[in-house]
mmCIF file of C-alpha atoms in Angstrom:
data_model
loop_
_atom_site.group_PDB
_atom_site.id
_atom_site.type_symbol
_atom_site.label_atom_id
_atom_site.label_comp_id
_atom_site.label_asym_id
_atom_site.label_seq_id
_atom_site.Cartn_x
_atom_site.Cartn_y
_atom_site.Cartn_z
ATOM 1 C CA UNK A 1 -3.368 -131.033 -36.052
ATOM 2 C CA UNK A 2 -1.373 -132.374 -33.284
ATOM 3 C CA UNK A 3 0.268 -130.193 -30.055
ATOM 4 C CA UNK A 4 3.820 -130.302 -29.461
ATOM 5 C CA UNK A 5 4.243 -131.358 -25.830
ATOM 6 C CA UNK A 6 6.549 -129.303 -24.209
ATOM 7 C CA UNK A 7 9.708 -131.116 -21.991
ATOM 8 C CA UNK A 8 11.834 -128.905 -19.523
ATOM 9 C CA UNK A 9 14.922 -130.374 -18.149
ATOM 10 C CA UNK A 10 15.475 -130.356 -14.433
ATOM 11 C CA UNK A 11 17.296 -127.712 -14.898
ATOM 12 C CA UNK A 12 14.843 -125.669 -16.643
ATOM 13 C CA UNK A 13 12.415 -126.539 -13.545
ATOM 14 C CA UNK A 14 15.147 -125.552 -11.070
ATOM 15 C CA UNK A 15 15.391 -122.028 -13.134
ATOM 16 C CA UNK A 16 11.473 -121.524 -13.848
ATOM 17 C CA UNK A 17 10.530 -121.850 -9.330
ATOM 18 C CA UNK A 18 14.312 -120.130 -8.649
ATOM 19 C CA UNK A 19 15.419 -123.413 -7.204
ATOM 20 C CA UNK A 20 18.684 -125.799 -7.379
ATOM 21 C CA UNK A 21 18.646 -128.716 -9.343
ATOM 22 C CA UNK A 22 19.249 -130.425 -5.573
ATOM 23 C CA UNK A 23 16.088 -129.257 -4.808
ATOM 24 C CA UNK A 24 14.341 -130.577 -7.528
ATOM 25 C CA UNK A 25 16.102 -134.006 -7.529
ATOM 26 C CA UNK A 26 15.154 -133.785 -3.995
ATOM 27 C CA UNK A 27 11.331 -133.503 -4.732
ATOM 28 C CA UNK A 28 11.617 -136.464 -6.935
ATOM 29 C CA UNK A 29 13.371 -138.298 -4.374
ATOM 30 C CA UNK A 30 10.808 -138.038 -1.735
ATOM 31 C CA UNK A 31 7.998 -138.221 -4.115
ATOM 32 C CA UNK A 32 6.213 -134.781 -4.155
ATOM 33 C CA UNK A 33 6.576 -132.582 -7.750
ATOM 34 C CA UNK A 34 5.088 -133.041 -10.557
ATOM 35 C CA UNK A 35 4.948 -135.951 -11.858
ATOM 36 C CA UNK A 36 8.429 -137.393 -14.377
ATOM 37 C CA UNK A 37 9.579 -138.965 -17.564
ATOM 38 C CA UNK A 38 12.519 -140.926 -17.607
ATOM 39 C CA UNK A 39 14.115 -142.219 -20.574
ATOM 40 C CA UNK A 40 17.321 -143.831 -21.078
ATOM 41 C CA UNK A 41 18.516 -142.985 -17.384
ATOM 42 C CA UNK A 42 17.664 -138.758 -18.838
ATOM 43 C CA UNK A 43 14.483 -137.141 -16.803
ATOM 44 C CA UNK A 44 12.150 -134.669 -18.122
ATOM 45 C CA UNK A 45 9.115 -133.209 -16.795
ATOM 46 C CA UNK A 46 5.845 -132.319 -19.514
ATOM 47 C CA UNK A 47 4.813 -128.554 -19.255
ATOM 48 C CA UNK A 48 1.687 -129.519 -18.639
ATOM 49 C CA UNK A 49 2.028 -131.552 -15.512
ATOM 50 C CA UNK A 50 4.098 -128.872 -13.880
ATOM 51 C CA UNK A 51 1.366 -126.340 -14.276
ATOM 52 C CA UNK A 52 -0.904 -129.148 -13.279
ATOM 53 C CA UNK A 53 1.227 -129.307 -9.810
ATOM 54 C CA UNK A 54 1.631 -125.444 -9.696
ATOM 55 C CA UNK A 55 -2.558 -125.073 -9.859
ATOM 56 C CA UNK A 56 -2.863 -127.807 -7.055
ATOM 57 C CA UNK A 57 -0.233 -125.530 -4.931
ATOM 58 C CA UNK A 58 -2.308 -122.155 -5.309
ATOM 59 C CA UNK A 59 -3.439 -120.746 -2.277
ATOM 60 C CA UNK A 60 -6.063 -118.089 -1.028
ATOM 61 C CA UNK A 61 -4.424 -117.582 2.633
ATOM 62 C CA UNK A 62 -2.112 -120.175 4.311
ATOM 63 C CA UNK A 63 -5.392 -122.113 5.378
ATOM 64 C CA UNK A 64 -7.378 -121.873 2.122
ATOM 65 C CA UNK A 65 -5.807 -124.063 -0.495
ATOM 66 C CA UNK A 66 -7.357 -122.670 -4.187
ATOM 67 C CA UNK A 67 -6.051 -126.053 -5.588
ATOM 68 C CA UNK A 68 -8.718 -127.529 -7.951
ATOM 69 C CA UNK A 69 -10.189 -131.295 -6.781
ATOM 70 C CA UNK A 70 -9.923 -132.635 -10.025
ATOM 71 C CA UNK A 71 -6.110 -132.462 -9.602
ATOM 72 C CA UNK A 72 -4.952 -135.740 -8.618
ATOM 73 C CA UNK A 73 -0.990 -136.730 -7.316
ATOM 74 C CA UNK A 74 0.495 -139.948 -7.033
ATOM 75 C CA UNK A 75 -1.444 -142.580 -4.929
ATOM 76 C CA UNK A 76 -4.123 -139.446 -3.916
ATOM 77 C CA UNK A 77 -5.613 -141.790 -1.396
ATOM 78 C CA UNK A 78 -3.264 -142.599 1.222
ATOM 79 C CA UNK A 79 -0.603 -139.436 0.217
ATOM 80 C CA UNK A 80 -2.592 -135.870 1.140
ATOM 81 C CA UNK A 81 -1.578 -133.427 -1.077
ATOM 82 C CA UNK A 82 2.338 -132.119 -0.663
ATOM 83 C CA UNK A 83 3.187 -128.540 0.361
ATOM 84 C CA UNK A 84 6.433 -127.171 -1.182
ATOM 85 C CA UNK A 85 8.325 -124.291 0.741
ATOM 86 C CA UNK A 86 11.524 -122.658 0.973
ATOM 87 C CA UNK A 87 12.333 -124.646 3.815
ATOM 88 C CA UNK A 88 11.433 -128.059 1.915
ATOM 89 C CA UNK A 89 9.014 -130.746 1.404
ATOM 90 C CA UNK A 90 6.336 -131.721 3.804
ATOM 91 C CA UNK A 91 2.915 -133.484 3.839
ATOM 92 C CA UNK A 92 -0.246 -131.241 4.246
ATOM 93 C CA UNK A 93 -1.857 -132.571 7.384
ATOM 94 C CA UNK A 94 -5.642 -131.392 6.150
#
């Protein structure tokens, strides 16, 4: 029996972390997020690589990341890991 995979619009991302759809293009833009389909110029994200992204963003205290080493993001190596805040999108420096 095959799963369904689940697609959320960016607008359904902007309304499930109480963000605007700026923000979440925004994230794309710079390259931190989870990681994207697009198809026929229409982008959608798979549930499971936004909880993916949401489990590497867990945190114990702000200098104890809980994020799990298995998750990987996009070129791992030379890209640390991205924080996501209120005030925007920066690069973890540990």
């Amino acid at each position: 029996m095959e799963t369904e995979v689940r697609h959320l619009t960016q607008r359904e991302l902007a309304n499930r972390w109480n963000k605007s759809e700026a923000t979440i293009e925004r994230y794309r833009s710079d390259g931190v997020g989870p990681k994207y389909l697009k198809i026929g110029g229409a982008v959608r994200y798979r549930l499971e690589d936004i909880e993916q992204f949401e489990r590497a963003c867990l945190h114990f205290s702000p200098d104890e990341a809980a994020y799990d080493d298995s998750v990987r993001f996009r070129d791992s190596q030379s890209n640390p890991r991205p924080q996501v805040s209120d005030a925007g999108v920066s690069q973890s420096t540990s």
